[in-house]
Coordinates of C-alpha atoms and ligand atoms in Angstrom, one line a residue:
M260 CA -6.1 -21.3 38.0
R261 CA -9.6 -21.5 36.8
K262 CA -10.3 -18.1 38.2
V263 CA -7.3 -16.6 36.3
L264 CA -8.5 -18.1 33.1
L265 CA -12.0 -16.8 33.6
F266 CA -10.6 -13.4 34.4
T267 CA -8.5 -13.4 31.2
T268 CA -11.6 -14.4 29.2
I269 CA -13.6 -11.5 30.6
I270 CA -10.8 -9.0 30.0
Y271 CA -10.4 -10.4 26.5
S272 CA -14.0 -10.0 25.6
L273 CA -13.8 -6.3 26.3
S274 CA -11.8 -5.6 23.2
V275 CA -10.2 -2.2 24.1
F276 CA -8.6 -3.9 27.1
A277 CA -7.2 -6.8 25.1
D278 CA -3.8 -7.7 26.5
Y279 CA -2.0 -9.2 23.5
S280 CA 0.8 -10.6 25.7
M281 CA -1.9 -12.9 27.1
H282 CA -3.4 -13.9 23.8
V283 CA -3.4 -17.7 23.0
D284 CA -1.2 -17.1 20.0
S285 CA 1.3 -14.7 21.6
E286 CA 3.5 -17.3 23.2
E287 CA 4.8 -18.5 19.8
V288 CA 5.5 -14.9 18.8
I289 CA 7.3 -14.1 22.1
N290 CA 9.4 -17.2 21.9
E291 CA 10.5 -16.5 18.3
L292 CA 11.5 -13.0 19.1
V293 CA 13.4 -14.0 22.3
N294 CA 15.0 -17.3 21.0
E295 CA 15.6 -16.5 17.4
H296 CA 16.1 -12.8 17.4
G297 CA 17.6 -12.1 20.8
F298 CA 14.9 -9.7 22.2
E299 CA 14.4 -9.4 26.0
K300 CA 11.3 -11.2 27.0
T301 CA 10.2 -8.4 29.3
F302 CA 10.5 -5.9 26.5
V303 CA 8.4 -8.0 24.1
I304 CA 5.7 -8.6 26.8
N305 CA 5.7 -4.9 27.6
V306 CA 5.2 -3.9 24.0
L307 CA 2.4 -6.4 23.5
K308 CA 0.7 -5.2 26.7
N309 CA 0.8 -1.6 25.3
A310 CA -0.7 -2.6 22.0
K311 CA -4.3 -1.7 21.5
K312 CA -6.9 -3.7 19.6
R313 CA -8.6 -1.5 17.0
K314 CA -11.7 -3.1 15.5
E315 CA -11.8 -0.7 12.6
M316 CA -8.6 -2.3 11.2
L317 CA -10.3 -5.7 11.0
E318 CA -13.2 -4.1 9.1
S319 CA -10.8 -2.1 6.8
V320 CA -8.6 -5.1 6.0
A321 CA -11.7 -7.2 5.1
N322 CA -13.0 -4.5 2.7
P323 CA -10.1 -2.8 1.0
A324 CA -10.9 -0.1 -1.6
E325 CA -9.5 -2.3 -4.4
K326 CA -12.3 -4.8 -3.7
T327 CA -15.3 -2.6 -2.7
K328 CA -15.0 0.1 -5.4
T329 CA -15.7 -0.1 -9.1
W330 CA -12.9 0.9 -11.5
D331 CA -14.8 4.1 -12.2
D332 CA -14.9 5.0 -8.5
Y333 CA -11.2 4.0 -8.0
K334 CA -10.1 6.0 -11.1
A335 CA -12.1 9.0 -9.9
I336 CA -10.1 9.0 -6.6
F337 CA -6.7 8.5 -8.0
L338 CA -6.9 10.5 -11.2
K339 CA -8.2 13.7 -9.7
K340 CA -6.8 16.9 -11.3
K341 CA -5.1 17.9 -8.1
R342 CA -3.3 14.6 -7.8
I343 CA -2.1 14.9 -11.4
R344 CA -1.0 18.5 -10.9
D345 CA 0.7 17.7 -7.6
G346 CA 2.5 14.8 -9.2
K347 CA 3.9 17.0 -12.0
I348 CA 5.2 19.4 -9.3
F349 CA 6.7 16.4 -7.4
I350 CA 8.6 15.4 -10.6
E351 CA 9.9 19.0 -11.0
D352 CA 11.0 19.2 -7.4
N353 CA 12.7 15.8 -7.4
L354 CA 13.9 15.6 -11.0
L355 CA 17.5 14.8 -10.3
T356 CA 16.8 12.0 -7.9
L357 CA 14.1 10.5 -10.1
Q358 CA 16.5 10.6 -13.1
R359 CA 19.2 8.9 -11.0
A360 CA 16.7 6.1 -10.0
E361 CA 15.6 5.7 -13.6
K362 CA 19.2 5.2 -14.6
D363 CA 20.0 2.9 -11.7
F364 CA 16.9 0.7 -11.7
G365 CA 15.3 1.3 -15.2
V366 CA 12.0 2.5 -13.7
P367 CA 10.6 5.7 -15.3
K368 CA 10.2 8.8 -13.1
E369 CA 6.5 8.9 -13.9
V370 CA 5.9 5.4 -12.5
I371 CA 7.8 6.0 -9.3
T372 CA 5.9 9.2 -8.8
A373 CA 2.5 7.6 -9.6
I374 CA 3.1 5.0 -6.9
L375 CA 3.9 7.8 -4.4
G376 CA 0.7 9.6 -5.6
V377 CA -1.6 6.6 -5.2
E378 CA 0.0 5.4 -1.9
T379 CA 0.3 8.6 0.1
D380 CA -0.6 11.6 -2.0
Y381 CA 3.2 12.2 -2.3
G382 CA 3.9 11.8 1.4
R383 CA 0.9 13.8 2.7
V384 CA -1.0 10.8 4.0
M385 CA 1.3 8.2 5.5
G386 CA -1.2 6.6 7.9
K387 CA -2.4 7.6 11.4
Y388 CA -2.4 4.3 13.2
R389 CA 0.3 2.9 15.5
V390 CA 1.8 0.0 13.5
I391 CA 2.0 -2.0 16.7
D392 CA -1.8 -1.7 17.1
S393 CA -2.3 -2.8 13.4
L394 CA 0.0 -5.7 13.5
T395 CA -1.3 -7.1 16.8
T396 CA -5.0 -6.6 16.0
L397 CA -4.6 -8.2 12.6
G398 CA -2.0 -10.7 13.7
F399 CA -4.0 -12.1 16.6
D400 CA -7.6 -11.3 15.6
D401 CA -8.0 -11.3 11.8
P402 CA -9.8 -14.5 10.9
R403 CA -8.2 -14.8 7.4
R404 CA -4.7 -13.5 7.4
S405 CA -3.5 -13.6 11.0
E406 CA -0.5 -15.7 10.2
F407 CA 0.8 -13.2 7.6
F408 CA 0.3 -10.3 10.0
R409 CA 2.0 -12.2 12.9
S410 CA 5.0 -12.7 10.6
E411 CA 4.9 -8.9 9.8
L412 CA 4.7 -8.2 13.6
I413 CA 8.0 -10.1 14.1
Q414 CA 9.5 -8.3 11.2
F415 CA 8.4 -5.0 12.7
F416 CA 10.1 -5.7 16.0
I417 CA 13.3 -6.4 14.1
L418 CA 12.9 -3.4 11.8
T419 CA 12.4 -0.9 14.6
R420 CA 15.4 -2.3 16.4
E421 CA 17.6 -2.1 13.3
N422 CA 16.4 1.4 12.4
N423 CA 16.2 2.7 15.9
L424 CA 12.5 3.6 15.6
D425 CA 10.2 3.8 18.6
I426 CA 8.1 0.6 18.4
L427 CA 5.2 2.2 20.3
K428 CA 5.2 5.4 18.3
T429 CA 5.8 4.4 14.7
K430 CA 2.7 5.1 12.6
G431 CA 1.3 3.6 9.3
S432 CA -1.8 2.5 7.5
Y433 CA -4.4 0.2 9.1
A434 CA -2.5 -2.7 7.6
G435 CA 0.9 -1.6 9.0
A436 CA 2.3 -0.1 5.8
M437 CA 4.7 2.8 6.5
G438 CA 6.3 5.9 5.1
Y439 CA 6.2 7.6 1.7
G440 CA 5.8 4.4 -0.3
Q441 CA 3.9 2.4 2.3
F442 CA 6.3 -0.5 2.8
I443 CA 5.3 -3.3 5.1
S444 CA 7.9 -4.3 7.6
S445 CA 9.3 -7.3 5.7
S446 CA 9.5 -5.2 2.5
Y447 CA 11.2 -2.3 4.3
R448 CA 13.9 -4.7 5.6
A449 CA 14.3 -6.4 2.2
Y450 CA 13.9 -3.7 -0.4
A451 CA 14.2 -0.2 1.2
I452 CA 17.5 1.5 0.5
D453 CA 19.5 4.6 1.5
Y454 CA 19.4 6.9 -1.5
D455 CA 20.5 10.2 0.0
G456 CA 23.8 9.0 1.2
D457 CA 23.4 9.4 5.0
E458 CA 23.7 5.6 5.5
Y459 CA 20.3 5.4 7.1
V460 CA 17.2 4.0 5.4
D461 CA 14.4 6.5 6.2
L462 CA 11.1 6.1 4.4
F463 CA 9.4 8.5 6.7
N464 CA 11.4 11.6 6.2
S465 CA 13.7 11.1 3.2
V466 CA 12.0 11.6 -0.2
E467 CA 15.2 10.4 -1.9
D468 CA 15.3 7.2 0.1
A469 CA 11.6 6.7 -0.8
I470 CA 12.3 7.2 -4.5
G471 CA 15.3 4.8 -4.6
S472 CA 13.4 2.2 -2.5
I473 CA 10.3 2.1 -4.8
A474 CA 12.5 1.9 -7.9
N475 CA 14.6 -0.9 -6.2
Y476 CA 11.4 -2.8 -5.2
L477 CA 10.0 -2.7 -8.8
N478 CA 13.4 -3.6 -10.2
R479 CA 13.7 -6.6 -7.9
H480 CA 10.2 -7.7 -8.8
G481 CA 10.8 -8.1 -12.5
W482 CA 10.6 -4.6 -13.9
K483 CA 12.0 -4.5 -17.4
K484 CA 13.7 -1.4 -18.7
E485 CA 12.0 -0.3 -21.9
G486 CA 9.3 -2.9 -21.2
S487 CA 5.6 -2.1 -21.4
I488 CA 3.0 -2.0 -18.6
V489 CA -0.2 -2.6 -20.6
S490 CA -1.3 -2.2 -24.2
K491 CA -4.9 -1.4 -25.1
V492 CA -6.3 -3.9 -27.7
K493 CA -9.5 -4.5 -29.6
P494 CA -11.6 -7.3 -28.0
N495 CA -11.1 -9.8 -30.9
N496 CA -7.3 -9.4 -30.5
V497 CA -7.3 -10.5 -26.9
R498 CA -7.5 -14.2 -27.6
K499 CA -4.3 -14.5 -29.6
F500 CA -2.2 -12.9 -26.9
Y501 CA -3.5 -15.2 -24.2
K502 CA -1.0 -17.6 -22.7
P503 CA -2.7 -19.5 -20.0
H504 CA 0.4 -21.2 -18.6
K505 CA 0.7 -21.5 -14.9
S506 CA 4.2 -20.1 -14.5
L507 CA 3.8 -17.5 -17.2
T508 CA 2.1 -14.4 -16.0
R509 CA 2.9 -12.2 -19.1
F510 CA 0.4 -11.3 -21.7
L511 CA -2.8 -11.9 -19.8
P512 CA -5.9 -10.1 -21.0
L513 CA -7.5 -7.6 -18.7
T514 CA -11.0 -6.1 -19.1
F515 CA -12.0 -2.9 -17.4
T516 CA -15.5 -1.4 -17.5
E517 CA -15.1 2.4 -17.8
K518 CA -18.2 4.5 -17.9
G519 CA -20.2 1.5 -19.2
E520 CA -17.7 0.7 -22.0
E521 CA -15.6 -2.5 -21.9
L522 CA -11.9 -1.7 -22.4
H523 CA -9.5 -4.6 -23.2
F524 CA -5.8 -4.6 -22.3
I525 CA -2.9 -6.9 -22.5
A526 CA -0.8 -6.8 -19.3
D527 CA 3.0 -7.1 -19.6
D528 CA 5.8 -7.8 -17.1
N529 CA 5.8 -4.3 -15.8
F530 CA 2.2 -4.5 -14.9
Y531 CA 2.9 -7.5 -12.7
A532 CA 5.9 -5.7 -11.1
I533 CA 3.5 -2.9 -10.1
A534 CA 0.9 -5.5 -8.9
R535 CA 3.6 -7.0 -6.7
Y536 CA 3.6 -3.7 -4.9
N537 CA -0.1 -4.1 -4.2
I538 CA -1.8 -7.2 -5.5
S539 CA -4.7 -5.7 -7.4
D540 CA -5.4 -5.1 -11.1
V541 CA -7.2 -1.8 -10.4
Y542 CA -4.3 -0.6 -8.3
A543 CA -1.7 -1.4 -11.1
M544 CA -4.0 0.2 -13.7
A545 CA -4.5 3.4 -11.6
V546 CA -0.7 3.7 -11.3
Y547 CA -0.4 3.2 -15.1
Y548 CA -3.0 5.8 -15.9
L549 CA -1.6 8.3 -13.4
A550 CA 2.0 7.8 -14.8
E551 CA 0.6 8.4 -18.3
E552 CA -1.0 11.7 -17.2
F553 CA 2.4 13.0 -16.0
K554 CA 3.7 12.7 -19.6
K555 CA 1.0 15.0 -21.0
Ligands
CA194 CA1 19.0 7.9 3.9

């Protein structure tokens, strides 16, 4: 017995050979998948055995662009002329679907397109990592958010079964986000919709499904039709809008330093709906700026 344990420890310390079916926290995941969701134990173990630990994911998730870059850097990446031009072309190419989504969910075509632009450059960059590698590496070895990623790992097993996806081949970002709009597994299951009428939710290949799903996500997270995202204000006007109530997220002031100048904004409901997509002020602001560019 001792020999076996020692052997496991040695294998485990060589990260590339990590066998996640043997990880100290894997038993709970395996039991939940088998007992609560009806998976075959041998299937689950086999999948975990085939997952690979990727150290770069642990580094990326600890240092996301939203935290390491200044607003100027972030804005420079997401408001490049090419991304603005490509977004305008995307709107032209998908106008009828975008108009339908706007009517069904109240979310303007420019905002849906801006999210697609920031997330994946309109579907050009959907992520190169196997999701199974991301969710096992982060679910078993991330020191801060492993519980969240293990929960996503369970959701990913269910999602791939429901949608008939190959669990060992499905690709996404380093954090396990997938498809045009970069939905994580639990969001895919809860908010992604079929919007091209083939009765299959496909965020990897169907632009229409992606458009409908993003609009549905924002709608379900408090998007207000005709509501505003942010308003620019003078610094001395910030105070009177401030409502520091715990349950009230509306009307909070935001300050962004842009090329050395402090800009002040009041964020409204729709800003928070966007931030629910990716919890970051600079992310939501980049989406807002990009959406505004499409109107010019
Ligand atoms: Ca579909």
